[in-house]
Short mmCIF file of C-alpha atoms in Angstrom, two decimals:
data_model
loop_
_atom_site.label_atom_id
_atom_site.label_comp_id
_atom_site.label_asym_id
_atom_site.label_seq_id
_atom_site.Cartn_x
_atom_site.Cartn_y
_atom_site.Cartn_z
CA MET O 1 33.35 11.55 -11.06
CA VAL O 2 34.40 15.24 -10.95
CA LYS O 3 31.79 17.94 -11.04
CA ALA O 4 32.43 20.90 -13.27
CA LYS O 5 33.66 24.02 -11.52
CA ASN O 6 33.44 26.33 -14.48
CA VAL O 7 31.87 26.50 -17.90
CA GLN O 8 34.98 25.11 -19.61
CA GLU O 9 34.72 21.91 -17.59
CA ALA O 10 30.92 21.64 -18.10
CA THR O 11 30.70 19.28 -21.04
CA ARG O 12 28.04 16.93 -22.23
CA ALA O 13 30.12 13.96 -21.02
CA ASN O 14 30.59 15.48 -17.60
CA TRP O 15 26.88 16.25 -17.32
CA ILE O 16 25.95 12.67 -18.23
CA GLU O 17 28.56 11.23 -15.77
CA ASN O 18 27.31 13.40 -12.93
CA THR O 19 23.59 13.03 -13.65
CA PHE O 20 22.84 9.40 -14.58
CA PRO O 21 21.43 7.37 -12.97
CA GLU O 22 19.39 10.14 -11.54
CA TRP O 23 19.04 8.40 -8.15
CA GLY O 24 22.72 7.45 -7.97
CA THR O 25 23.19 4.63 -5.48
CA TRP O 26 20.51 5.88 -3.09
CA LEU O 27 18.22 2.92 -3.77
CA ASN O 28 21.06 0.42 -4.01
CA GLU O 29 22.05 1.45 -0.51
CA GLU O 30 18.47 1.32 0.78
CA ILE O 31 17.88 -2.21 -0.52
CA GLU O 32 21.21 -3.48 0.86
CA ALA O 33 20.52 -1.97 4.34
CA SER O 34 16.91 -3.07 4.47
CA GLN O 35 15.90 -5.59 7.14
CA VAL O 36 12.81 -7.46 6.17
CA PRO O 37 10.46 -8.39 9.10
CA GLU O 38 9.89 -12.09 9.73
CA ASN O 39 6.98 -13.61 7.86
CA ASN O 40 7.13 -10.78 5.28
CA PHE O 41 8.78 -10.13 1.96
CA ARG O 42 9.72 -6.71 0.61
CA MET O 43 9.79 -5.38 -2.97
CA TRP O 44 11.04 -2.29 -4.79
CA TRP O 45 9.67 -1.16 -8.08
CA LEU O 46 12.56 -0.31 -10.46
CA ALA O 47 10.42 1.05 -13.29
CA ASN O 48 8.59 -0.77 -16.02
CA ASN O 49 8.33 -4.43 -14.92
CA GLY O 50 11.52 -4.41 -12.97
CA VAL O 51 11.19 -5.65 -9.39
CA TRP O 52 13.65 -6.42 -6.61
CA LEU O 53 12.36 -8.93 -4.07
CA LYS O 54 14.04 -9.46 -0.68
CA THR O 55 13.12 -11.95 1.99
CA HIS O 56 13.51 -11.95 5.73
CA GLU O 57 16.29 -14.60 5.18
CA ASN O 58 18.16 -12.08 2.97
CA THR O 59 17.47 -13.80 -0.37
CA ASN O 60 17.57 -11.26 -3.22
CA ILE O 61 15.76 -11.91 -6.49
CA LEU O 62 15.95 -9.44 -9.36
CA VAL O 63 13.23 -9.56 -12.05
CA ASP O 64 13.14 -7.86 -15.46
CA LEU O 65 15.29 -4.83 -14.65
CA TRP O 66 15.69 -2.71 -17.72
CA ASN O 67 18.25 0.07 -18.01
CA GLY O 68 17.56 1.34 -21.52
CA THR O 69 15.66 4.14 -23.31
CA GLY O 70 12.89 4.42 -25.83
CA LYS O 71 13.02 6.73 -28.85
CA GLN O 72 15.73 9.39 -28.68
CA SER O 73 15.32 10.78 -32.20
CA HIS O 74 12.63 11.14 -34.83
CA GLY O 75 15.05 9.56 -37.30
CA SER O 76 13.42 8.95 -40.72
CA GLY O 77 9.98 9.22 -39.20
CA LEU O 78 9.26 5.61 -40.03
CA MET O 79 9.34 2.44 -37.88
CA LYS O 80 12.24 -0.05 -38.29
CA LYS O 81 11.16 -2.76 -40.73
CA GLY O 82 9.93 -5.82 -38.86
CA HIS O 83 9.33 -4.03 -35.53
CA GLN O 84 6.79 -5.89 -33.39
CA MET O 85 4.28 -3.04 -33.50
CA MET O 86 4.59 -2.85 -37.28
CA ARG O 87 4.00 -6.59 -37.54
CA MET O 88 1.14 -6.40 -35.12
CA SER O 89 -0.91 -3.54 -36.59
CA GLY O 90 0.71 -2.42 -39.87
CA VAL O 91 1.68 0.89 -38.45
CA GLN O 92 4.50 2.66 -40.37
CA LYS O 93 4.91 6.01 -38.62
CA MET O 94 7.58 6.21 -35.91
CA GLN O 95 5.93 5.65 -32.52
CA PRO O 96 6.52 8.12 -29.68
CA ASN O 97 7.55 5.54 -27.08
CA LEU O 98 9.72 7.83 -25.00
CA ARG O 99 10.93 6.72 -21.60
CA LEU O 100 9.07 8.59 -18.84
CA GLN O 101 10.84 7.38 -15.65
CA PRO O 102 14.26 8.21 -14.26
CA PHE O 103 16.84 5.53 -13.57
CA VAL O 104 16.26 4.81 -9.86
CA ILE O 105 18.98 2.19 -9.45
CA ASP O 106 22.56 1.97 -10.58
CA PRO O 107 22.91 -1.51 -12.23
CA TYR O 108 26.74 -1.47 -11.82
CA ALA O 109 26.41 -0.87 -8.08
CA ILE O 110 24.16 -3.98 -7.66
CA LYS O 111 25.44 -6.40 -5.14
CA ASN O 112 24.22 -9.65 -3.51
CA VAL O 113 21.77 -10.73 -6.18
CA ASP O 114 21.02 -14.41 -5.77
CA ALA O 115 19.15 -14.87 -9.02
CA LEU O 116 18.25 -12.79 -12.06
CA LEU O 117 14.88 -13.72 -13.48
CA VAL O 118 13.71 -12.58 -16.96
CA THR O 119 10.22 -13.32 -18.04
CA HIS O 120 10.55 -12.96 -21.85
CA ILE O 121 12.54 -11.73 -24.79
CA HIS O 122 11.48 -8.11 -25.17
CA SER O 123 14.42 -5.77 -24.77
CA ASP O 124 12.71 -3.69 -22.10
CA HIS O 125 12.83 -6.76 -19.84
CA LEU O 126 15.90 -8.54 -21.14
CA ASP O 127 18.76 -5.99 -20.60
CA ILE O 128 22.40 -6.36 -21.40
CA ASN O 129 23.61 -3.86 -18.74
CA THR O 130 21.67 -5.76 -16.06
CA ALA O 131 23.23 -9.11 -17.21
CA ALA O 132 26.70 -7.59 -17.27
CA ALA O 133 26.35 -5.96 -13.84
CA VAL O 134 24.99 -9.05 -12.14
CA LEU O 135 27.58 -11.28 -13.75
CA LYS O 136 30.47 -9.02 -12.64
CA ASN O 137 29.21 -8.17 -9.16
CA SER O 138 27.47 -11.25 -7.86
CA SER O 139 28.53 -14.64 -6.46
CA PRO O 140 29.53 -17.41 -8.76
CA GLU O 141 26.49 -19.19 -7.45
CA THR O 142 24.06 -16.54 -8.79
CA LYS O 143 21.81 -17.97 -11.48
CA PHE O 144 20.36 -16.45 -14.65
CA ILE O 145 16.86 -17.94 -14.94
CA GLY O 146 14.55 -17.66 -17.94
CA PRO O 147 12.91 -19.40 -20.85
CA GLN O 148 14.97 -20.98 -23.61
CA ALA O 149 15.04 -17.92 -25.89
CA VAL O 150 16.09 -15.67 -23.10
CA VAL O 151 18.98 -18.02 -22.09
CA ASP O 152 19.99 -18.13 -25.80
CA ILE O 153 20.37 -14.33 -25.79
CA TRP O 154 22.20 -14.30 -22.45
CA GLU O 155 24.68 -16.89 -23.82
CA SER O 156 25.17 -14.88 -27.01
CA TRP O 157 26.17 -11.94 -24.79
CA GLY O 158 28.76 -14.03 -22.94
CA VAL O 159 26.87 -15.25 -19.88
CA PRO O 160 28.42 -18.70 -19.11
CA THR O 161 26.08 -21.60 -19.75
CA ASP O 162 26.69 -23.03 -16.34
CA ARG O 163 25.27 -19.94 -14.82
CA THR O 164 21.97 -20.21 -16.67
CA VAL O 165 18.83 -22.19 -15.91
CA VAL O 166 16.20 -22.83 -18.57
CA VAL O 167 12.63 -23.03 -17.27
CA HIS O 168 9.38 -24.21 -18.74
CA PRO O 169 5.91 -23.95 -17.22
CA GLY O 170 5.67 -26.18 -14.18
CA ASP O 171 9.40 -26.13 -13.44
CA GLU O 172 10.57 -25.12 -9.97
CA VAL O 173 13.99 -23.78 -8.96
CA THR O 174 15.04 -23.19 -5.30
CA VAL O 175 17.26 -20.18 -4.68
CA LYS O 176 18.16 -20.04 -1.03
CA SER O 177 14.89 -19.30 0.82
CA VAL O 178 12.78 -18.72 -2.31
CA THR O 179 11.12 -21.31 -4.53
CA ILE O 180 10.64 -20.00 -8.07
CA LYS O 181 7.92 -21.66 -10.14
CA ALA O 182 7.58 -20.96 -13.86
CA LEU O 183 4.06 -20.83 -15.21
CA GLU O 184 2.49 -20.23 -18.59
CA ALA O 185 2.75 -16.78 -20.04
CA PHE O 186 -0.02 -15.15 -22.13
CA ASP O 187 1.98 -12.58 -24.06
CA ARG O 188 0.73 -12.71 -27.61
CA THR O 189 2.85 -9.72 -28.55
CA ALA O 190 5.98 -11.73 -27.73
CA LEU O 191 5.02 -14.26 -30.48
CA LEU O 192 5.32 -11.37 -32.99
CA THR O 193 8.73 -10.34 -31.74
CA VAL O 194 10.59 -13.45 -32.84
CA GLU O 195 11.70 -13.21 -36.41
CA PRO O 196 10.68 -16.32 -38.48
CA ASP O 197 14.41 -17.23 -39.18
CA VAL O 198 15.41 -17.09 -35.45
CA LYS O 199 16.31 -20.55 -34.17
CA ILE O 200 15.40 -21.41 -30.54
CA LYS O 201 16.93 -24.54 -29.15
CA GLY O 202 14.41 -27.32 -29.57
CA ALA O 203 11.46 -25.08 -30.44
CA LEU O 204 9.61 -23.19 -33.09
CA PRO O 205 9.48 -19.39 -32.74
CA GLN O 206 5.76 -19.67 -32.22
CA ASP O 207 6.17 -21.81 -29.07
CA MET O 208 5.19 -19.41 -26.26
CA ASP O 209 6.69 -21.64 -23.55
CA GLU O 210 10.18 -21.17 -25.09
CA ILE O 211 10.04 -17.38 -25.25
CA ALA O 212 8.02 -16.26 -22.24
CA VAL O 213 6.94 -17.42 -18.77
CA ASN O 214 5.26 -15.94 -15.74
CA TYR O 215 6.72 -16.56 -12.31
CA LEU O 216 5.47 -17.47 -8.83
CA LEU O 217 7.94 -16.57 -6.19
CA LYS O 218 7.24 -18.49 -2.99
CA THR O 219 8.72 -17.01 0.22
CA SER O 220 8.33 -17.44 3.93
CA GLY O 221 6.28 -14.17 3.96
CA GLY O 222 3.92 -14.95 1.16
CA ASN O 223 3.82 -15.61 -2.60
CA LEU O 224 4.34 -13.13 -5.45
CA TYR O 225 2.90 -13.79 -8.92
CA HIS O 226 4.68 -11.81 -11.65
CA ALA O 227 2.45 -11.77 -14.73
CA ALA O 228 5.04 -9.84 -16.81
CA ASP O 229 3.47 -8.68 -20.12
CA SER O 230 0.74 -11.27 -20.24
CA HIS O 231 -2.57 -10.35 -21.91
CA MET O 232 -5.85 -11.25 -20.25
CA SER O 233 -6.45 -15.02 -20.31
CA ASN O 234 -8.88 -17.47 -18.87
CA MET O 235 -5.83 -19.43 -17.79
CA PHE O 236 -5.32 -16.99 -14.95
CA ALA O 237 -8.14 -18.87 -13.21
CA LYS O 238 -6.28 -22.18 -13.62
CA HIS O 239 -3.17 -20.59 -12.08
CA GLY O 240 -5.36 -19.28 -9.20
CA ASN O 241 -6.82 -22.71 -8.61
CA GLU O 242 -3.47 -24.50 -8.58
CA ASN O 243 -1.39 -21.98 -6.58
CA ASP O 244 -1.58 -19.86 -3.46
CA ILE O 245 -1.12 -16.30 -4.64
CA ASP O 246 -0.87 -13.31 -2.31
CA VAL O 247 0.40 -10.40 -4.52
CA GLU O 248 0.05 -10.09 -8.28
CA ILE O 249 2.14 -7.75 -10.45
CA ILE O 250 0.79 -7.19 -14.00
CA ASN O 251 1.40 -4.93 -16.87
CA TYR O 252 -1.16 -2.14 -17.46
CA GLY O 253 -1.43 0.74 -19.95
CA GLU O 254 -3.59 2.84 -22.21
CA ASN O 255 -3.35 1.05 -25.55
CA PRO O 256 -3.00 3.28 -28.58
CA ARG O 257 -5.48 2.92 -31.45
CA GLY O 258 -5.32 -0.51 -33.18
CA ILE O 259 -3.12 -2.03 -30.46
CA THR O 260 -3.91 -4.65 -27.80
CA ASP O 261 -0.67 -4.90 -25.96
CA LYS O 262 -1.26 -3.83 -22.35
CA VAL O 263 -3.90 -5.09 -19.93
CA THR O 264 -6.77 -2.58 -19.45
CA SER O 265 -7.95 -1.41 -16.02
CA ILE O 266 -10.92 -3.78 -15.92
CA ASP O 267 -8.71 -6.76 -16.86
CA VAL O 268 -6.29 -5.86 -14.05
CA LEU O 269 -9.23 -6.52 -11.69
CA ARG O 270 -10.38 -9.62 -13.64
CA SER O 271 -6.91 -11.13 -13.54
CA ALA O 272 -6.68 -10.57 -9.75
CA GLU O 273 -10.09 -12.20 -9.19
CA ASP O 274 -9.14 -15.14 -11.30
CA LEU O 275 -5.83 -15.60 -9.56
CA LYS O 276 -7.54 -15.30 -6.10
CA ALA O 277 -4.85 -12.73 -5.24
CA LYS O 278 -5.16 -10.55 -2.10
CA VAL O 279 -3.46 -7.53 -3.74
CA VAL O 280 -2.90 -6.53 -7.37
CA ILE O 281 -0.20 -4.02 -8.41
CA PRO O 282 -0.27 -2.58 -11.88
CA VAL O 283 3.11 -1.74 -13.49
CA HIS O 284 4.45 -0.84 -16.94
CA TYR O 285 2.02 2.03 -17.46
CA ASP O 286 4.77 4.30 -16.07
CA ILE O 287 7.41 3.81 -18.69
CA TRP O 288 6.22 4.49 -22.21
CA SER O 289 4.78 7.93 -23.16
CA ASN O 290 2.44 6.43 -25.76
CA PHE O 291 1.00 3.91 -23.24
CA ASP O 292 0.80 6.36 -20.32
CA ALA O 293 -2.19 5.59 -18.08
CA ASP O 294 -3.69 6.54 -14.70
CA PRO O 295 -3.91 3.68 -12.23
CA GLN O 296 -6.49 5.60 -10.28
CA GLU O 297 -8.91 4.35 -12.93
CA ILE O 298 -8.27 0.88 -11.54
CA VAL O 299 -8.96 2.10 -7.97
CA LYS O 300 -12.20 3.81 -9.02
CA LEU O 301 -13.42 0.68 -10.84
CA TRP O 302 -12.58 -1.49 -7.86
CA GLN O 303 -14.50 0.91 -5.58
CA MET O 304 -17.53 0.66 -7.97
CA LYS O 305 -17.53 -3.12 -8.12
CA LYS O 306 -15.98 -4.47 -4.95
CA ASP O 307 -19.22 -4.81 -2.93
CA THR O 308 -21.42 -5.96 -5.83
CA LEU O 309 -18.93 -8.55 -7.01
CA ASN O 310 -17.58 -9.34 -3.52
CA TYR O 311 -14.00 -8.77 -4.41
CA GLN O 312 -11.61 -10.43 -1.93
CA PHE O 313 -8.63 -8.29 -3.11
CA HIS O 314 -7.69 -4.69 -3.65
CA PRO O 315 -5.34 -2.70 -5.92
CA PHE O 316 -2.18 -1.01 -4.70
CA VAL O 317 -0.88 2.03 -6.64
CA TRP O 318 2.91 2.03 -6.47
CA LYS O 319 5.57 4.67 -7.36
CA VAL O 320 8.85 3.89 -9.06
CA GLY O 321 11.65 3.50 -6.50
CA GLY O 322 9.19 2.79 -3.74
CA SER O 323 8.97 -0.22 -1.54
CA TYR O 324 6.09 -2.52 -0.62
CA THR O 325 6.18 -5.11 2.18
CA PHE O 326 3.67 -7.93 2.37
CA PRO O 327 1.71 -8.57 4.61
CA GLN O 328 2.87 -5.48 6.55
CA ASP O 329 1.47 -3.17 3.87
CA LYS O 330 -1.48 -5.39 2.77
CA ASP O 331 -4.15 -2.77 3.62
CA GLU O 332 -2.48 0.10 1.84
CA ILE O 333 -4.02 1.40 -1.40
CA GLN O 334 -1.41 3.89 -2.48
CA TYR O 335 2.32 4.51 -1.98
CA HIS O 336 3.79 7.82 -1.01
CA TYR O 337 7.52 8.62 -0.88
CA ASP O 338 9.15 9.25 2.44
CA ARG O 339 8.62 12.95 3.15
CA GLY O 340 11.61 13.19 5.54
CA PHE O 341 12.01 15.83 8.22
CA SER O 342 11.02 13.41 10.98
CA ASP O 343 13.80 14.86 13.21
CA VAL O 344 12.75 18.53 12.87
CA PHE O 345 14.12 20.65 15.77
CA SER O 346 16.27 17.71 17.06
CA THR O 347 19.02 20.32 16.97
CA ASP O 348 18.90 24.17 17.16
CA ASN O 349 18.15 25.72 13.87
CA ASP O 350 20.69 28.24 12.58
CA VAL O 351 18.20 30.92 11.60
CA PRO O 352 16.05 32.16 14.50
CA PHE O 353 12.45 33.09 13.71
CA PRO O 354 9.48 34.28 15.79
CA SER O 355 7.85 31.51 17.82
CA PHE O 356 4.46 32.29 16.38
CA LEU O 357 5.68 30.81 13.06
#
């Protein structure tokens, strides 16, 4: 990577090479160096539904990391025939789903991943660059875990079959210090994504359990429930009755007219109550310009209802690239990036100024 020193060397290719990913390997280095306290687990939000979980025992689980973009051109002005949003609502006009977030992690600098989990078949969760990077840079023991349709796609990309693990609701897989339990997903949009002529091993395209799952990640520091792109469902209460859930991650967004794709603010709270979670963290609202939403709405609703409804949980408003440690941060409501400058005046400054400043 050579930075341009004059306008002749400043080309589009040079600009791209020196700019993306915008955070370089900053976050890769932070995750690798991070020491998780005993009886805790730590997570980093990688944008959209992407999460990196690390345990005290140094087990590293990567979930739904996406390294792609949304629309980059107006094109013909019309949606691609058969697109899930067209099939869902009949919309024809090109949708302005532009990526809002920077790339905070370099997928090709990822190391020491013990398992890559993908929840479902949508391309903003199931990413070829993530698969390639994990395959190239990880141990031969690293597993690719997902429902059958996800595994079918991985294998079509060249991921060896012996590296994949197909899971259905109720299945458990142990990866070092973490037990991963697959649970039912409630992602009705995913059912519209599978084309009728797509063949999934041993299943019909309409079989949710073959194309999408939720995950419960059980660690020595607590349990994380990843609800992926699930819609609101009464079955959350069943999951809450049958499992011990500390932290829930769920998709959230401001649905455009005629669309029911993301969970609304009130259903973020409803799902957490049903799951009997201690903390609920909304994600996904950050990534698409046409689903952009303000998570402070969730906080305000929680404040309005928490005493009347005796909520035993609270929301946490995250920021992309930020970390969250449970239970160390269990009482936090909102994340803020490190402001730095903790060592101000640890050395003499070069520019003297009056002491009264």
